[in-house]
XYZ file of C-alpha atoms in Angstrom:
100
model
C -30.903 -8.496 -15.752
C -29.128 -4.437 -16.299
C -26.125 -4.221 -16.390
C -24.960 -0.958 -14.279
C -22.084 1.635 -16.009
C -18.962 1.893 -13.995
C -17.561 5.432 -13.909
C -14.467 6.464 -14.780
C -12.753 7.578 -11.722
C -10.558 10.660 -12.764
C -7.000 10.614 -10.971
C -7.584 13.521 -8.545
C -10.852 12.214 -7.036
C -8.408 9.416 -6.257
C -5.534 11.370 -4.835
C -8.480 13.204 -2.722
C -9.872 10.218 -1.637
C -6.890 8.802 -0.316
C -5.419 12.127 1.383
C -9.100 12.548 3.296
C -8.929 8.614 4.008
C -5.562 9.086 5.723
C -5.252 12.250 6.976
C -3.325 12.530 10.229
C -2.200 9.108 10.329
C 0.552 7.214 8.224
C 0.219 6.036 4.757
C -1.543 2.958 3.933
C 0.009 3.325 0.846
C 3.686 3.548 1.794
C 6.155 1.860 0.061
C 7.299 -0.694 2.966
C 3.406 -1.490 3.495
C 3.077 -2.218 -0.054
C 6.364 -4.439 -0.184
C 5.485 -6.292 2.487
C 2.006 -7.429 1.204
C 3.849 -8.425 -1.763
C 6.430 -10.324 0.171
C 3.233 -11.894 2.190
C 1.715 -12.606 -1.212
C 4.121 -14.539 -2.634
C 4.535 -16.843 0.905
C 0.512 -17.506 0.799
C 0.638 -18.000 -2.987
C 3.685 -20.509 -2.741
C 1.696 -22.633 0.375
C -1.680 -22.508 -1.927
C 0.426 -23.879 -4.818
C 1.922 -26.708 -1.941
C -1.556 -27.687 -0.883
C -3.003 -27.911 -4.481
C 0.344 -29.952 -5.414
C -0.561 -32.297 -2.241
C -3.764 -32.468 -2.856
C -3.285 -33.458 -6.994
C -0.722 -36.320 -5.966
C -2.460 -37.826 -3.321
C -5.905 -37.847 -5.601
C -7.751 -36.051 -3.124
C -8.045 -33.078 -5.989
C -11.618 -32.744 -7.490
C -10.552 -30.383 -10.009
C -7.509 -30.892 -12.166
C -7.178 -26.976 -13.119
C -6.754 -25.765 -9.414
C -3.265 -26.313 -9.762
C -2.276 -24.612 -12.810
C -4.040 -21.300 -11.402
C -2.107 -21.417 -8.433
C 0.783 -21.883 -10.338
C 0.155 -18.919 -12.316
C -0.723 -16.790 -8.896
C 2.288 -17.585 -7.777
C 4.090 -16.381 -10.648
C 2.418 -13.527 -10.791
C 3.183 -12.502 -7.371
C 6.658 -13.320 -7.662
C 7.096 -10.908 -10.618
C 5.636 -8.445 -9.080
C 7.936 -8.691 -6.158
C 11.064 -9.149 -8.295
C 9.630 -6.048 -10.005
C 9.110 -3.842 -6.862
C 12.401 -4.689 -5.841
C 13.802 -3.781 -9.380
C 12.314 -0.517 -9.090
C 12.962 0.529 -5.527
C 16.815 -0.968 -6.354
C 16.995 1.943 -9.597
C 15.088 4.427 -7.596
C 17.669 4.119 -4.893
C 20.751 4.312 -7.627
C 19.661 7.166 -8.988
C 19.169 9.495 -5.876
C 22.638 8.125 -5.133
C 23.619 9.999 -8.626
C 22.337 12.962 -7.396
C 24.424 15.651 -6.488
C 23.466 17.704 -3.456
């Protein structure tokens, strides 16, 4: 068994990467693409953590840690929303501050 080396990918190979990837059509990588996969995250996460909570109480569950991991997914994706929104929400305020 070899274990292979991952290479460091330098930040312009990845700016390149992405401007070739995309050129001529939109962003993947827009903001309102990237909130709404957060947005969609959380709903999936919340209906994973639903079917694991179903499936604990009802005893159908074969493994007792499933739902603590959802749990935690869902958190996770929740902060992350609540934190893209906190960001886009000062980003916002402070080109209102601007003076033109």
């Amino acid at each position: 068994m070899s274990i292979t080396q991952i290479n460091k990918l330098q930040p312009m190979q990845l700016l390149e990467h992405l401007n070739t990837k995309n050129s001529g059509t939109s962003s993947q990588y827009d903001f309102r693409n990237i909130f709404l996969e957060a947005a969609s995250n959380v709903v999936e996460t919340q209906n994973d953590v639903a079917k694991e909570q179903y499936l604990f109480a009802t005893g159908q569950s074969e493994d007792t840690h499933s739902l603590g991991i959802a749990a935690s997914k869902a958190q996770i994706s929740v902060d992350l929303l609540v934190n893209l929104r906190n960001k886009a929400l000062d980003s916002y305020n402070e080109l209102m501050k601007m003076s033109l």
